[in-house]
Coordinates of C-alpha atoms in Angstrom, one line a residue:
M348 CA 0.0 0.0 0.0
R349 CA 1.0 3.5 -0.8
L350 CA 0.8 5.3 2.7
L351 CA 0.8 8.7 4.1
T352 CA 1.9 9.2 7.7
A353 CA 0.4 12.5 9.0
I354 CA 1.2 14.6 12.2
P355 CA -1.2 17.4 13.4
V356 CA 0.8 20.0 15.4
Y357 CA 0.2 23.2 17.2
N358 CA 3.0 25.0 19.1
E359 CA 5.1 21.8 19.3
E360 CA 8.7 23.4 19.0
A361 CA 9.7 21.5 22.2
H362 CA 8.8 18.0 20.6
L363 CA 8.9 18.5 17.0
E364 CA 12.4 17.8 15.7
P365 CA 12.9 14.6 17.7
V366 CA 9.5 13.2 17.0
L367 CA 9.7 14.0 13.3
A368 CA 13.2 12.5 13.1
E369 CA 11.9 9.2 14.4
V370 CA 8.9 9.2 12.3
L371 CA 11.1 9.7 9.1
R372 CA 13.1 6.7 10.2
H373 CA 10.0 4.3 10.5
A374 CA 7.4 5.7 8.3
P375 CA 6.9 3.3 5.2
G376 CA 5.8 6.1 2.8
E377 CA 5.8 9.9 2.8
V378 CA 5.2 12.2 5.8
L379 CA 2.8 15.0 6.2
V380 CA 2.8 17.7 9.1
V381 CA -0.4 19.7 9.5
D382 CA 0.6 22.9 11.2
D383 CA -2.6 24.3 12.8
G384 CA -1.5 28.0 12.9
S385 CA 1.4 27.6 15.3
T386 CA 2.6 30.9 16.7
D387 CA 5.9 29.7 18.3
G388 CA 9.1 28.4 16.4
T389 CA 7.1 25.3 15.0
P390 CA 7.4 26.7 11.4
E391 CA 11.1 27.3 11.5
R392 CA 11.7 23.8 12.9
L393 CA 9.7 22.4 10.1
A394 CA 11.8 24.3 7.7
R395 CA 14.7 22.1 8.5
F396 CA 12.8 19.1 7.2
P397 CA 12.5 19.6 3.5
E398 CA 11.5 16.1 2.7
V399 CA 8.3 16.6 4.9
K400 CA 5.2 17.8 3.3
V401 CA 3.5 20.7 5.1
I402 CA 0.1 21.9 5.3
R403 CA -0.3 25.1 7.2
H404 CA -3.5 26.6 8.6
E405 CA -3.3 30.4 8.9
R406 CA -5.1 30.4 12.2
N407 CA -5.5 27.7 14.8
R408 CA -8.6 25.7 14.0
G409 CA -8.3 22.7 16.3
Y410 CA -7.2 19.1 16.4
G411 CA -10.1 17.8 14.4
A412 CA -9.4 20.4 11.6
G413 CA -5.8 19.1 11.4
L414 CA -6.9 15.5 11.0
R415 CA -9.5 16.4 8.4
S416 CA -6.8 18.2 6.4
A417 CA -4.6 15.1 6.6
F418 CA -7.8 13.0 5.4
E419 CA -8.0 15.4 2.4
A420 CA -4.4 15.2 1.6
T421 CA -4.7 11.4 1.6
L422 CA -7.3 11.3 -0.9
A423 CA -6.0 14.1 -3.0
G424 CA -2.7 12.6 -3.2
G425 CA -4.1 9.1 -4.3
Y426 CA -2.7 7.3 -1.2
D427 CA -4.1 3.8 -0.2
G428 CA -4.0 4.6 3.5
L429 CA -3.1 7.1 6.2
V430 CA -1.3 6.6 9.5
T431 CA -1.8 9.5 12.0
L432 CA 0.0 10.1 15.3
D433 CA 0.6 13.0 17.7
C434 CA 3.6 15.1 18.1
D435 CA 3.7 15.3 21.9
G436 CA 6.0 12.2 22.6
Q437 CA 3.1 10.1 23.6
H438 CA 3.4 7.8 20.6
E439 CA 6.4 5.6 19.4
P440 CA 7.0 6.1 15.8
A441 CA 8.7 2.7 15.7
L442 CA 5.4 1.2 15.9
I443 CA 4.0 3.0 12.6
P444 CA 4.7 -0.2 10.6
E445 CA 3.0 -2.5 13.0
V446 CA -0.2 -0.2 13.0
A447 CA -0.1 0.2 9.4
R448 CA 0.3 -3.6 8.7
H449 CA -3.2 -4.2 10.1
L450 CA -4.7 -2.1 7.3
D451 CA -4.6 -5.6 5.4
E452 CA -7.6 -6.7 7.6
A453 CA -9.3 -3.6 8.8
D454 CA -10.7 -0.2 7.6
V455 CA -9.6 1.4 10.7
V456 CA -6.8 0.5 12.9
S457 CA -6.9 2.0 16.3
G458 CA -4.1 2.2 18.9
S459 CA -5.1 1.3 22.4
R460 CA -3.0 2.1 25.5
Y461 CA -5.1 -0.1 27.6
L462 CA -4.7 -3.5 25.7
K463 CA -1.4 -4.2 27.3
I464 CA 0.8 -2.9 30.1
F465 CA 4.2 -1.9 28.7
D466 CA 5.4 0.3 31.7
P467 CA 3.5 -0.3 35.0
A468 CA 5.0 3.1 36.2
Q469 CA 2.8 5.0 33.6
V470 CA -0.6 5.9 34.8
P471 CA -3.0 8.2 33.0
P472 CA -4.2 11.4 34.6
E473 CA -7.3 10.3 36.8
Q474 CA -10.0 12.5 35.0
R475 CA -8.8 11.7 31.6
R476 CA -8.9 8.1 32.3
K477 CA -12.5 8.2 33.7
I478 CA -13.7 10.2 30.7
N479 CA -12.1 7.6 28.3
V480 CA -13.7 4.7 30.1
E481 CA -17.1 6.5 30.0
V482 CA -16.9 7.4 26.2
T483 CA -15.4 4.0 25.3
R484 CA -18.7 2.5 27.1
W485 CA -20.9 4.6 24.7
L486 CA -19.0 3.3 21.8
N487 CA -19.3 -0.3 22.6
E488 CA -22.9 -0.2 24.0
C489 CA -24.3 2.2 21.4
L490 CA -22.3 1.1 18.3
G491 CA -21.7 -2.5 19.0
F492 CA -17.8 -2.0 19.1
D493 CA -15.4 -3.8 21.5
L494 CA -12.9 -1.1 22.2
T495 CA -10.8 -0.3 25.0
D496 CA -9.5 3.3 24.1
A497 CA -11.7 5.7 22.7
F498 CA -9.3 8.6 22.0
C499 CA -6.0 7.3 21.1
G500 CA -4.7 9.4 18.0
F501 CA -2.4 6.7 16.8
K502 CA -4.5 5.3 14.1
A503 CA -4.4 4.2 10.3
Y504 CA -7.2 4.5 7.9
R505 CA -7.8 2.9 4.5
A506 CA -8.4 5.6 1.9
S507 CA -11.8 3.8 1.1
A508 CA -13.0 4.5 4.7
L509 CA -11.7 8.2 4.4
R510 CA -14.1 8.6 1.4
Q511 CA -17.1 8.0 3.5
F512 CA -16.3 10.1 6.5
Q513 CA -18.1 13.5 6.7
I514 CA -16.2 15.2 9.5
T515 CA -17.4 18.6 10.8
D516 CA -16.0 18.7 14.4
D517 CA -12.8 20.9 14.4
G518 CA -11.9 20.0 18.1
Y519 CA -10.9 17.1 20.2
A520 CA -14.5 15.5 19.8
M521 CA -13.9 14.7 16.3
P522 CA -13.0 11.0 17.0
L523 CA -16.5 10.6 18.0
Q524 CA -17.9 11.4 14.6
V525 CA -15.3 9.1 13.1
W526 CA -16.5 6.3 15.4
V527 CA -20.2 6.9 14.6
Q528 CA -19.7 7.0 10.9
A529 CA -17.4 3.9 11.0
A530 CA -20.3 2.1 12.6
K531 CA -22.9 3.5 10.1
H532 CA -20.9 2.3 7.2
G533 CA -20.0 -1.0 8.6
M534 CA -16.3 -0.6 8.8
T535 CA -14.0 -3.2 10.2
V536 CA -12.0 -1.9 13.1
V537 CA -9.0 -3.6 14.9
E538 CA -7.3 -2.3 18.1
V539 CA -3.5 -2.5 18.3
P540 CA -1.7 -2.3 21.7
V541 CA 0.5 0.8 22.1
P542 CA 2.3 2.1 25.1
L543 CA 0.8 4.4 27.6
I544 CA 3.2 7.5 27.8
Y545 CA 2.5 10.8 29.5
L546 CA 5.4 13.1 29.5
D547 CA 3.5 16.2 30.6
E548 CA 0.3 15.8 32.7
S549 CA -0.1 19.4 32.8
R550 CA -0.8 19.8 29.1
A551 CA -4.2 21.2 28.7
F552 CA -7.1 20.9 26.2
G553 CA -7.7 24.8 26.3
G554 CA -10.7 27.0 27.4
A555 CA -13.6 25.4 28.9
L556 CA -12.5 21.8 28.1
D557 CA -10.1 21.8 30.7
D558 CA -12.9 21.3 33.0
A559 CA -13.6 17.5 33.2
E560 CA -17.4 17.7 33.6
Y561 CA -17.8 20.4 31.0
R562 CA -15.5 18.2 28.5
L563 CA -17.5 15.0 29.2
N564 CA -20.8 17.0 28.5
H565 CA -19.4 18.3 25.3
Y566 CA -18.4 14.7 24.2
R567 CA -21.9 13.6 24.9
S568 CA -23.4 16.4 23.0
V569 CA -21.2 15.7 19.9
F570 CA -21.8 12.0 20.2
Q571 CA -25.6 12.2 20.2
N572 CA -25.6 14.8 17.3
A573 CA -23.4 12.4 15.3
L574 CA -25.9 9.5 16.1
R575 CA -28.8 11.7 15.0
E576 CA -27.0 12.8 11.8
A577 CA -26.1 9.0 10.9
R578 CA -29.8 8.1 11.7
L579 CA -28.6 5.5 13.9
E580 CA -30.9 4.1 16.5
V581 CA -29.5 2.9 19.7
A582 CA -31.4 1.1 22.6
G583 CA -31.9 2.6 25.8
E584 CA -29.8 5.4 27.4
C585 CA -26.3 4.1 26.4
C586 CA -24.9 7.5 26.6
G587 CA -26.9 9.0 29.4

């Protein structure tokens, strides 16, 4: 398969160069960085990697918008598939080939930080873990999946799957639209274990999303709207 590996970034000057150097070592195809309106030294550091494709948003639009640009670039470039990972050091680029390998058997390959314990000393922030568990429950009970990690950004997609997505959420709730539409279209999904790594527990979502209760309610609203738009009927109050 002809693959594109894409990394959405926003003000990642502290992590960009070492992460990108490792991605270039392990990515089986071309590499794209979507710079979502960075105002720090990210653009200058990106310029040191002329072999990397760059899409720049002139203003910060959000995590979902960065991934949507990667989806569009995959289709426009005629690639067979896309691998995505974050630039904050939480994903190990050496695992890119392993994640991509499963595109032979699934439309969507999703990393899971909870399928296997790689380092017992690594523990997720309590509120983030609670929200992940609750949202993962929605996906399983409402959509019939058997997932363990709702929000891991280390993923791979077949281009045929990307063509069916209609993603509108620009923010961190964007994966919920992906999961709903994957269920709507009967896509096959495989989870792959990846290490749980938290290098900076103080990293914030920004604005009101930093409040855990607000964030969970926001996710619930996006999820319920996605279900309605997909015209999927679910039993009971699976996301109540």
